[in-house]
């Protein structure tokens, strides 16, 4: 509480100093997103495993924007509400030229946590027709999920999976997966303002990515530690803002994000870890694809 009081005191003092050249805006957020994470493992450039996490989640957050002259500092923090929505599919493949599916499983998805912090620093050019902004952007996000219950299908006699096999039903958490992502890059936006409406189109590209994963498979008593630093990400956002009065507005934004990265995986046994068993396998290649379609509603308050 003391920190919030100090923050508002700082904002008000800066506003007095900078007069009309300084603005501070804050907006509570609610939203819903449809996300998908692909987890891929390769052996000698042949696909060995493919997990798909289809994650649907409501979220809450807050956005704060500080503007001094044409310089803009935009910070957003969002967190999902833990829910059991979505599904997980897990496919293992035969290591061969045809690369057929050897095993299939499907589970319920439980989201334990999913939060993100985004910071954008930009400079806005006020042109006669519209406004253009250029800047830098950084994002840190973390997602932790569980694959629970569901079923397994193993073909008999080392045959290819068809989907007609008997289902072995499961109970409880089978897999837990945590992925943290750090992105750094550049951003550009175009803004067009009318009397009470404002539209913004924003694009960001992130050539610097770092993805770390902890993947626990409880039925196999094995843990995979993935480190992926080769890849890229991008996002596109469209925002529509309706100005209610001089200090308040209601806005809706839609955004799509995509990330692709690859790196190496280390394998640990679950349970007692010794120097002889820790990080026993450094040869397999892992990759991840992450995409997210989000809808966010916010109420902006200018202080």
mmCIF file of C-alpha atoms in Angstrom:
data_model
loop_
_atom_site.group_PDB
_atom_site.id
_atom_site.type_symbol
_atom_site.label_atom_id
_atom_site.label_comp_id
_atom_site.label_asym_id
_atom_site.label_seq_id
_atom_site.Cartn_x
_atom_site.Cartn_y
_atom_site.Cartn_z
ATOM 1 C CA UNK A 1 0.000 0.000 0.000
ATOM 2 C CA UNK A 2 2.862 2.359 0.848
ATOM 3 C CA UNK A 3 4.426 1.686 -2.566
ATOM 4 C CA UNK A 4 1.193 2.613 -4.347
ATOM 5 C CA UNK A 5 0.929 5.847 -2.347
ATOM 6 C CA UNK A 6 4.540 6.705 -3.210
ATOM 7 C CA UNK A 7 3.904 5.903 -6.893
ATOM 8 C CA UNK A 8 0.887 8.207 -7.086
ATOM 9 C CA UNK A 9 2.764 10.927 -5.178
ATOM 10 C CA UNK A 10 5.622 10.650 -7.688
ATOM 11 C CA UNK A 11 3.228 10.799 -10.635
ATOM 12 C CA UNK A 12 1.432 13.853 -9.278
ATOM 13 C CA UNK A 13 4.700 15.651 -8.549
ATOM 14 C CA UNK A 14 6.010 14.908 -12.038
ATOM 15 C CA UNK A 15 2.740 16.107 -13.507
ATOM 16 C CA UNK A 16 3.111 19.422 -11.706
ATOM 17 C CA UNK A 17 6.682 19.769 -12.906
ATOM 18 C CA UNK A 18 6.064 18.840 -16.525
ATOM 19 C CA UNK A 19 2.591 20.393 -16.756
ATOM 20 C CA UNK A 20 0.862 19.463 -20.036
ATOM 21 C CA UNK A 21 3.889 17.620 -21.450
ATOM 22 C CA UNK A 22 3.516 14.767 -18.970
ATOM 23 C CA UNK A 23 0.689 12.214 -18.814
ATOM 24 C CA UNK A 24 0.161 9.078 -16.777
ATOM 25 C CA UNK A 25 -2.473 6.518 -17.729
ATOM 26 C CA UNK A 26 -3.449 3.300 -16.004
ATOM 27 C CA UNK A 27 -5.921 0.631 -17.119
ATOM 28 C CA UNK A 28 -7.227 -2.557 -15.478
ATOM 29 C CA UNK A 29 -7.528 -5.411 -17.992
ATOM 30 C CA UNK A 30 -9.622 -8.545 -18.444
ATOM 31 C CA UNK A 31 -9.163 -10.951 -21.322
ATOM 32 C CA UNK A 32 -9.270 -14.420 -22.801
ATOM 33 C CA UNK A 33 -6.690 -16.171 -24.951
ATOM 34 C CA UNK A 34 -6.351 -19.285 -27.075
ATOM 35 C CA UNK A 35 -2.781 -20.593 -26.948
ATOM 36 C CA UNK A 36 -0.930 -23.600 -28.319
ATOM 37 C CA UNK A 37 2.539 -24.836 -27.426
ATOM 38 C CA UNK A 38 4.254 -27.500 -29.549
ATOM 39 C CA UNK A 39 7.060 -29.444 -27.887
ATOM 40 C CA UNK A 40 9.178 -31.389 -30.394
ATOM 41 C CA UNK A 41 12.107 -33.779 -29.921
ATOM 42 C CA UNK A 42 14.385 -34.884 -32.771
ATOM 43 C CA UNK A 43 16.903 -37.716 -33.073
ATOM 44 C CA UNK A 44 19.319 -37.398 -35.986
ATOM 45 C CA UNK A 45 16.946 -34.853 -37.586
ATOM 46 C CA UNK A 46 14.035 -37.318 -37.380
ATOM 47 C CA UNK A 47 11.029 -36.438 -35.242
ATOM 48 C CA UNK A 48 10.910 -38.630 -32.137
ATOM 49 C CA UNK A 49 8.189 -36.993 -30.031
ATOM 50 C CA UNK A 50 5.548 -34.285 -30.382
ATOM 51 C CA UNK A 51 3.451 -32.863 -27.550
ATOM 52 C CA UNK A 52 0.699 -30.336 -28.252
ATOM 53 C CA UNK A 53 -0.636 -28.205 -25.398
ATOM 54 C CA UNK A 54 -3.935 -26.532 -26.371
ATOM 55 C CA UNK A 55 -4.410 -23.945 -23.641
ATOM 56 C CA UNK A 56 -7.503 -21.746 -23.184
ATOM 57 C CA UNK A 57 -7.382 -19.244 -20.336
ATOM 58 C CA UNK A 58 -9.063 -16.134 -18.898
ATOM 59 C CA UNK A 59 -6.747 -13.417 -17.603
ATOM 60 C CA UNK A 60 -6.576 -10.200 -15.600
ATOM 61 C CA UNK A 61 -3.911 -7.527 -15.686
ATOM 62 C CA UNK A 62 -2.922 -3.903 -15.581
ATOM 63 C CA UNK A 63 -1.393 -1.509 -18.081
ATOM 64 C CA UNK A 64 0.470 1.712 -17.219
ATOM 65 C CA UNK A 65 1.679 4.323 -19.714
ATOM 66 C CA UNK A 66 3.910 7.295 -18.943
ATOM 67 C CA UNK A 67 4.355 9.922 -21.682
ATOM 68 C CA UNK A 68 6.825 12.817 -21.563
ATOM 69 C CA UNK A 69 6.697 14.980 -24.690
ATOM 70 C CA UNK A 70 6.819 12.343 -27.465
ATOM 71 C CA UNK A 71 8.579 9.670 -25.405
ATOM 72 C CA UNK A 72 6.373 6.780 -24.246
ATOM 73 C CA UNK A 73 7.011 4.126 -21.588
ATOM 74 C CA UNK A 74 4.365 1.385 -21.768
ATOM 75 C CA UNK A 75 4.292 -1.431 -19.173
ATOM 76 C CA UNK A 76 1.786 -4.314 -19.069
ATOM 77 C CA UNK A 77 1.432 -7.100 -16.529
ATOM 78 C CA UNK A 78 -1.026 -9.962 -17.053
ATOM 79 C CA UNK A 79 -1.812 -13.205 -15.253
ATOM 80 C CA UNK A 80 -4.229 -15.970 -16.117
ATOM 81 C CA UNK A 81 -6.856 -17.330 -13.750
ATOM 82 C CA UNK A 82 -5.871 -20.992 -13.071
ATOM 83 C CA UNK A 83 -8.345 -23.199 -14.906
ATOM 84 C CA UNK A 84 -8.751 -26.719 -16.299
ATOM 85 C CA UNK A 85 -9.461 -25.911 -19.950
ATOM 86 C CA UNK A 86 -7.930 -27.433 -23.054
ATOM 87 C CA UNK A 87 -6.259 -30.706 -23.883
ATOM 88 C CA UNK A 88 -2.834 -32.281 -24.393
ATOM 89 C CA UNK A 89 -1.851 -34.818 -27.051
ATOM 90 C CA UNK A 90 1.402 -36.773 -26.972
ATOM 91 C CA UNK A 91 2.758 -38.691 -29.950
ATOM 92 C CA UNK A 92 5.915 -40.838 -30.091
ATOM 93 C CA UNK A 93 7.307 -41.825 -33.485
ATOM 94 C CA UNK A 94 9.318 -44.686 -34.922
ATOM 95 C CA UNK A 95 12.817 -43.499 -35.858
ATOM 96 C CA UNK A 96 12.660 -44.404 -39.542
ATOM 97 C CA UNK A 97 12.384 -42.771 -42.932
ATOM 98 C CA UNK A 98 8.578 -43.069 -42.937
ATOM 99 C CA UNK A 99 8.449 -41.788 -39.313
ATOM 100 C CA UNK A 100 5.013 -43.288 -38.401
ATOM 101 C CA UNK A 101 3.338 -42.764 -34.998
ATOM 102 C CA UNK A 102 4.268 -45.476 -32.486
ATOM 103 C CA UNK A 103 2.205 -44.319 -29.462
ATOM 104 C CA UNK A 104 -0.560 -41.824 -28.779
ATOM 105 C CA UNK A 105 -2.040 -40.347 -25.615
ATOM 106 C CA UNK A 106 -4.548 -37.612 -24.809
ATOM 107 C CA UNK A 107 -5.054 -35.808 -21.506
ATOM 108 C CA UNK A 108 -6.912 -32.945 -19.864
ATOM 109 C CA UNK A 109 -4.961 -29.711 -19.522
ATOM 110 C CA UNK A 110 -4.732 -27.834 -16.217
ATOM 111 C CA UNK A 111 -3.143 -24.375 -16.197
ATOM 112 C CA UNK A 112 -1.320 -23.792 -12.903
ATOM 113 C CA UNK A 113 0.038 -20.361 -13.828
ATOM 114 C CA UNK A 114 0.568 -18.163 -16.852
ATOM 115 C CA UNK A 115 1.853 -14.616 -16.430
ATOM 116 C CA UNK A 116 3.750 -12.050 -18.479
ATOM 117 C CA UNK A 117 5.537 -8.714 -18.152
ATOM 118 C CA UNK A 118 5.954 -6.475 -21.205
ATOM 119 C CA UNK A 119 7.881 -3.207 -21.453
ATOM 120 C CA UNK A 120 7.882 -0.938 -24.517
ATOM 121 C CA UNK A 121 9.952 2.237 -24.893
ATOM 122 C CA UNK A 122 9.099 4.267 -27.982
ATOM 123 C CA UNK A 123 9.166 7.687 -29.609
ATOM 124 C CA UNK A 124 6.046 9.027 -31.329
ATOM 125 C CA UNK A 125 6.084 11.157 -34.506
ATOM 126 C CA UNK A 126 2.987 13.343 -34.877
ATOM 127 C CA UNK A 127 2.308 13.537 -38.594
ATOM 128 C CA UNK A 128 -0.601 15.493 -40.131
ATOM 129 C CA UNK A 129 -2.583 12.364 -41.047
ATOM 130 C CA UNK A 130 -1.599 9.905 -38.309
ATOM 131 C CA UNK A 131 0.936 9.146 -35.582
ATOM 132 C CA UNK A 132 3.860 6.753 -36.002
ATOM 133 C CA UNK A 133 5.848 5.244 -33.148
ATOM 134 C CA UNK A 134 9.195 3.436 -33.177
ATOM 135 C CA UNK A 135 10.844 1.745 -30.229
ATOM 136 C CA UNK A 136 12.207 -1.289 -28.442
ATOM 137 C CA UNK A 137 10.288 -4.035 -26.684
ATOM 138 C CA UNK A 138 10.999 -6.723 -24.087
ATOM 139 C CA UNK A 139 8.772 -9.520 -22.771
ATOM 140 C CA UNK A 140 9.172 -12.090 -20.018
ATOM 141 C CA UNK A 141 6.487 -14.759 -19.646
ATOM 142 C CA UNK A 142 6.088 -18.020 -17.767
ATOM 143 C CA UNK A 143 3.583 -20.849 -18.273
ATOM 144 C CA UNK A 144 3.130 -23.956 -16.140
ATOM 145 C CA UNK A 145 0.637 -26.667 -17.060
ATOM 146 C CA UNK A 146 -0.287 -30.242 -16.199
ATOM 147 C CA UNK A 147 -1.520 -33.114 -18.338
ATOM 148 C CA UNK A 148 -3.958 -35.114 -16.200
ATOM 149 C CA UNK A 149 -6.106 -38.233 -16.605
ATOM 150 C CA UNK A 150 -6.891 -39.261 -20.198
ATOM 151 C CA UNK A 151 -5.761 -42.421 -21.958
ATOM 152 C CA UNK A 152 -2.878 -44.178 -23.740
ATOM 153 C CA UNK A 153 -2.894 -46.245 -26.928
ATOM 154 C CA UNK A 154 -0.011 -48.652 -27.623
ATOM 155 C CA UNK A 155 -0.211 -50.787 -30.805
ATOM 156 C CA UNK A 156 0.678 -54.446 -30.321
ATOM 157 C CA UNK A 157 3.629 -56.030 -32.058
ATOM 158 C CA UNK A 158 5.621 -52.847 -32.703
ATOM 159 C CA UNK A 159 3.083 -51.682 -35.278
ATOM 160 C CA UNK A 160 2.031 -48.228 -36.445
ATOM 161 C CA UNK A 161 -0.669 -46.451 -34.394
ATOM 162 C CA UNK A 162 -4.049 -46.288 -36.130
ATOM 163 C CA UNK A 163 -6.373 -44.846 -33.453
ATOM 164 C CA UNK A 164 -8.382 -48.090 -33.212
ATOM 165 C CA UNK A 165 -6.280 -49.588 -30.413
ATOM 166 C CA UNK A 166 -7.641 -50.275 -26.923
ATOM 167 C CA UNK A 167 -7.449 -47.325 -24.557
ATOM 168 C CA UNK A 168 -5.611 -47.631 -21.243
ATOM 169 C CA UNK A 169 -7.213 -44.986 -19.030
ATOM 170 C CA UNK A 170 -5.132 -42.933 -16.608
ATOM 171 C CA UNK A 171 -5.802 -41.168 -13.332
ATOM 172 C CA UNK A 172 -3.927 -38.164 -11.940
ATOM 173 C CA UNK A 173 -1.125 -35.963 -13.263
ATOM 174 C CA UNK A 174 0.905 -37.664 -15.981
ATOM 175 C CA UNK A 175 3.076 -34.764 -17.242
ATOM 176 C CA UNK A 176 3.953 -31.344 -15.877
ATOM 177 C CA UNK A 177 5.442 -28.714 -18.173
ATOM 178 C CA UNK A 178 6.835 -25.279 -17.372
ATOM 179 C CA UNK A 179 8.115 -22.900 -20.035
ATOM 180 C CA UNK A 180 9.699 -19.483 -19.482
ATOM 181 C CA UNK A 181 10.256 -17.113 -22.403
ATOM 182 C CA UNK A 182 12.343 -13.946 -22.729
ATOM 183 C CA UNK A 183 12.051 -11.853 -25.906
ATOM 184 C CA UNK A 184 13.843 -8.671 -26.959
ATOM 185 C CA UNK A 185 13.334 -6.734 -30.149
ATOM 186 C CA UNK A 186 11.803 -3.732 -31.872
ATOM 187 C CA UNK A 187 8.307 -2.367 -32.325
ATOM 188 C CA UNK A 188 6.400 0.013 -34.603
ATOM 189 C CA UNK A 189 2.865 1.346 -34.363
ATOM 190 C CA UNK A 190 0.455 3.447 -36.431
ATOM 191 C CA UNK A 191 -2.281 5.424 -34.694
ATOM 192 C CA UNK A 192 -5.234 7.290 -36.168
ATOM 193 C CA UNK A 193 -7.381 9.497 -33.934
ATOM 194 C CA UNK A 194 -10.888 10.841 -34.476
ATOM 195 C CA UNK A 195 -13.097 12.927 -32.178
ATOM 196 C CA UNK A 196 -14.024 10.098 -29.807
ATOM 197 C CA UNK A 197 -12.429 7.054 -31.462
ATOM 198 C CA UNK A 198 -8.826 5.996 -31.849
ATOM 199 C CA UNK A 199 -7.359 3.031 -33.730
ATOM 200 C CA UNK A 200 -3.864 1.607 -33.322
ATOM 201 C CA UNK A 201 -2.035 -1.071 -35.287
ATOM 202 C CA UNK A 202 1.174 -2.357 -33.737
ATOM 203 C CA UNK A 203 3.785 -4.834 -34.929
ATOM 204 C CA UNK A 204 6.754 -6.219 -33.002
ATOM 205 C CA UNK A 205 9.635 -8.437 -34.085
ATOM 206 C CA UNK A 206 11.931 -10.223 -31.620
ATOM 207 C CA UNK A 207 15.200 -11.596 -33.053
ATOM 208 C CA UNK A 208 16.545 -12.359 -29.557
ATOM 209 C CA UNK A 209 14.741 -15.197 -27.770
ATOM 210 C CA UNK A 210 15.542 -17.440 -24.829
ATOM 211 C CA UNK A 211 13.260 -20.327 -23.858
ATOM 212 C CA UNK A 212 13.803 -22.611 -20.853
ATOM 213 C CA UNK A 213 11.583 -25.623 -20.106
ATOM 214 C CA UNK A 214 11.144 -28.177 -17.335
ATOM 215 C CA UNK A 215 9.261 -31.223 -18.591
ATOM 216 C CA UNK A 216 8.433 -33.960 -16.055
ATOM 217 C CA UNK A 217 7.077 -37.326 -17.248
ATOM 218 C CA UNK A 218 5.878 -39.143 -14.133
ATOM 219 C CA UNK A 219 4.971 -42.473 -15.728
ATOM 220 C CA UNK A 220 8.527 -42.774 -17.065
ATOM 221 C CA UNK A 221 10.160 -41.155 -13.990
ATOM 222 C CA UNK A 222 12.200 -38.847 -16.211
ATOM 223 C CA UNK A 223 12.753 -35.101 -16.424
ATOM 224 C CA UNK A 224 13.742 -33.147 -19.549
ATOM 225 C CA UNK A 225 15.484 -29.785 -19.183
ATOM 226 C CA UNK A 226 15.302 -27.829 -22.453
ATOM 227 C CA UNK A 227 17.340 -24.750 -23.320
ATOM 228 C CA UNK A 228 16.509 -22.997 -26.609
ATOM 229 C CA UNK A 229 18.210 -19.768 -27.668
ATOM 230 C CA UNK A 230 17.998 -19.951 -31.457
ATOM 231 C CA UNK A 231 14.810 -18.581 -32.959
ATOM 232 C CA UNK A 232 12.553 -15.576 -33.355
ATOM 233 C CA UNK A 233 9.144 -14.235 -32.399
ATOM 234 C CA UNK A 234 6.671 -11.639 -33.617
ATOM 235 C CA UNK A 235 3.334 -10.159 -32.598
ATOM 236 C CA UNK A 236 0.594 -8.085 -34.230
ATOM 237 C CA UNK A 237 -1.959 -6.097 -32.238
ATOM 238 C CA UNK A 238 -5.001 -4.045 -33.179
ATOM 239 C CA UNK A 239 -6.519 -1.684 -30.623
ATOM 240 C CA UNK A 240 -9.813 0.256 -30.759
ATOM 241 C CA UNK A 241 -10.300 2.987 -28.160
ATOM 242 C CA UNK A 242 -13.552 4.820 -27.365
ATOM 243 C CA UNK A 243 -13.099 8.038 -25.407
ATOM 244 C CA UNK A 244 -15.854 8.495 -22.835
ATOM 245 C CA UNK A 245 -14.647 11.841 -21.505
ATOM 246 C CA UNK A 246 -11.401 13.790 -21.090
ATOM 247 C CA UNK A 247 -9.828 11.326 -18.652
ATOM 248 C CA UNK A 248 -11.516 7.960 -19.308
ATOM 249 C CA UNK A 249 -11.851 5.613 -22.245
ATOM 250 C CA UNK A 250 -12.835 2.037 -22.979
ATOM 251 C CA UNK A 251 -10.706 -0.066 -25.326
ATOM 252 C CA UNK A 252 -10.608 -3.504 -26.895
ATOM 253 C CA UNK A 253 -7.506 -5.032 -28.415
ATOM 254 C CA UNK A 254 -6.861 -8.208 -30.340
ATOM 255 C CA UNK A 255 -3.368 -9.626 -30.664
ATOM 256 C CA UNK A 256 -1.624 -12.592 -32.249
ATOM 257 C CA UNK A 257 1.811 -13.782 -31.129
ATOM 258 C CA UNK A 258 4.111 -16.456 -32.533
ATOM 259 C CA UNK A 259 7.440 -17.870 -31.349
ATOM 260 C CA UNK A 260 9.749 -20.522 -32.803
ATOM 261 C CA UNK A 261 12.924 -21.695 -31.060
ATOM 262 C CA UNK A 262 15.231 -24.695 -30.900
ATOM 263 C CA UNK A 263 18.105 -25.943 -28.768
ATOM 264 C CA UNK A 264 19.260 -28.927 -26.685
ATOM 265 C CA UNK A 265 17.638 -31.154 -24.081
ATOM 266 C CA UNK A 266 19.178 -32.634 -20.951
ATOM 267 C CA UNK A 267 17.664 -35.749 -19.347
ATOM 268 C CA UNK A 268 17.493 -36.403 -15.609
ATOM 269 C CA UNK A 269 15.873 -39.247 -13.704
ATOM 270 C CA UNK A 270 13.128 -38.114 -11.345
ATOM 271 C CA UNK A 271 13.966 -38.862 -7.734
ATOM 272 C CA UNK A 272 17.449 -39.070 -6.254
ATOM 273 C CA UNK A 273 20.002 -37.194 -8.405
ATOM 274 C CA UNK A 274 23.722 -37.975 -8.334
ATOM 275 C CA UNK A 275 26.673 -36.554 -10.260
ATOM 276 C CA UNK A 276 26.694 -39.713 -12.390
ATOM 277 C CA UNK A 277 23.045 -39.480 -13.429
ATOM 278 C CA UNK A 278 22.462 -35.732 -13.778
ATOM 279 C CA UNK A 279 22.211 -34.411 -17.341
ATOM 280 C CA UNK A 280 22.954 -37.773 -18.939
ATOM 281 C CA UNK A 281 21.780 -37.007 -22.492
ATOM 282 C CA UNK A 282 22.913 -33.921 -24.400
ATOM 283 C CA UNK A 283 22.532 -35.227 -27.936
ATOM 284 C CA UNK A 284 18.840 -34.758 -28.756
ATOM 285 C CA UNK A 285 17.554 -31.576 -30.336
ATOM 286 C CA UNK A 286 14.368 -29.916 -29.078
ATOM 287 C CA UNK A 287 12.175 -27.234 -30.594
ATOM 288 C CA UNK A 288 9.091 -25.321 -29.575
ATOM 289 C CA UNK A 289 6.419 -23.346 -31.376
ATOM 290 C CA UNK A 290 4.172 -21.027 -29.394
ATOM 291 C CA UNK A 291 1.182 -19.137 -30.761
ATOM 292 C CA UNK A 292 -1.425 -17.102 -28.919
ATOM 293 C CA UNK A 293 -4.609 -15.307 -29.967
ATOM 294 C CA UNK A 294 -5.816 -12.896 -27.271
ATOM 295 C CA UNK A 295 -8.745 -10.569 -26.703
ATOM 296 C CA UNK A 296 -8.413 -7.923 -23.987
ATOM 297 C CA UNK A 297 -10.883 -5.355 -22.674
ATOM 298 C CA UNK A 298 -9.597 -2.392 -20.674
ATOM 299 C CA UNK A 299 -10.791 0.782 -18.962
ATOM 300 C CA UNK A 300 -8.261 3.608 -19.185
ATOM 301 C CA UNK A 301 -7.932 6.246 -16.482
ATOM 302 C CA UNK A 302 -5.761 9.315 -17.038
ATOM 303 C CA UNK A 303 -4.348 10.720 -13.819
#
